[in-house]
């Protein structure tokens, strides 16, 4: 039996975490890992105590035909990366890796070209996380050094799509 490589092992865990997501469009799961230890997890969902989109039965952004990557201020959800960061101490995140998996809520397919939104990128940069690993297929992934986001500052670019 072949042993699962470490990155896919953690991505598999992040994929399980996203199953708690409540978004009607796309659900993401994130885990933050440092020194081979899971520091925290996060999934897409409304702030504590507020109703989730799956509870109210609609997505406001979908009703307004807001395209992917735009007008996140209209969304009820806190993104998985933000939820994972909120649940961890900064001292534990410095030099850590964030694993990210996204699935389409309707089809269950992995999100093509998944990436963090510009707001989550800012949170990740400030958290001290060193790199992000994003699932593309069941066995393949991309690794991004957060330093690239700092050097190639996209915060002044137009629409914020990813």
Coordinates of N, CA and C in Angstrom, one line a residue, residues 3 7 10 14 27 30 33 36 42 46 49 71 74 80 83 85-86 88 90 93 112 116 119 126 130 133 143 151 154:
X3 N 1.7 5.0 0.8 CA 1.4 5.9 1.8 C 1.1 7.3 1.2
X7 N 1.4 16.5 2.2 CA 0.5 17.6 1.8 C -0.9 17.1 1.5
X10 N -2.9 16.5 4.7 CA -3.5 17.7 5.3 C -4.6 18.3 4.4
X14 N -8.4 19.1 5.4 CA -9.1 20.4 5.0 C -10.4 20.1 4.2
X27 N -18.0 26.1 -0.7 CA -17.5 25.9 0.6 C -16.0 25.6 0.6
X30 N -10.1 25.1 5.6 CA -8.7 25.5 5.8 C -8.2 24.8 7.1
X33 N -1.1 24.5 9.8 CA -0.2 23.4 10.4 C 1.1 24.0 10.6
X36 N 4.3 20.0 11.8 CA 3.5 18.7 11.7 C 2.4 18.6 12.8
X42 N -10.8 25.9 9.9 CA -11.8 26.9 9.6 C -12.6 26.4 8.4
X46 N -21.5 31.7 8.5 CA -21.9 33.0 9.0 C -21.3 33.1 10.4
X49 N -23.8 32.8 16.0 CA -25.1 33.3 16.4 C -26.0 33.8 15.3
X71 N -17.6 41.8 -4.5 CA -18.5 42.3 -3.5 C -18.7 41.3 -2.3
X74 N -21.2 41.7 0.7 CA -22.6 41.3 0.6 C -22.8 39.9 1.2
X80 N -13.2 30.6 5.2 CA -12.5 29.5 6.0 C -11.1 29.9 6.5
X83 N -11.6 32.2 9.5 CA -12.0 31.4 10.6 C -10.9 30.7 11.3
X85 N -7.7 31.5 11.1 CA -6.8 32.5 11.7 C -7.4 33.0 13.0
X86 N -8.7 33.3 13.0 CA -9.3 33.8 14.2 C -9.1 32.8 15.4
X88 N -6.6 30.9 16.1 CA -5.2 30.6 16.4 C -4.5 31.8 16.9
X90 N -1.2 34.2 17.0 CA -0.2 34.6 15.9 C 1.1 33.9 16.1
X93 N 1.2 30.8 14.4 CA 1.0 30.8 12.9 C 2.3 31.3 12.2
X112 N -12.2 25.2 -9.4 CA -11.1 25.4 -10.3 C -10.4 26.7 -10.0
X116 N -7.2 32.3 -2.3 CA -7.8 33.2 -1.3 C -8.2 34.5 -1.9
X119 N -9.1 40.0 0.7 CA -9.2 40.2 2.2 C -8.5 39.1 2.9
X126 N -0.6 39.1 7.4 CA -0.4 39.6 8.8 C -0.3 38.5 9.8
X130 N 3.6 31.3 6.4 CA 4.7 31.3 5.4 C 4.2 30.8 4.0
X133 N -1.0 26.0 0.6 CA -1.1 24.8 -0.3 C -2.5 24.7 -0.7
X143 N 1.6 25.2 -4.4 CA 2.2 25.7 -3.2 C 2.6 27.2 -3.5
X151 N 5.5 40.6 -2.4 CA 6.3 41.2 -3.5 C 5.4 41.7 -4.7
X154 N -1.0 42.9 -5.1 CA -2.2 43.0 -6.0 C -3.3 43.9 -5.4

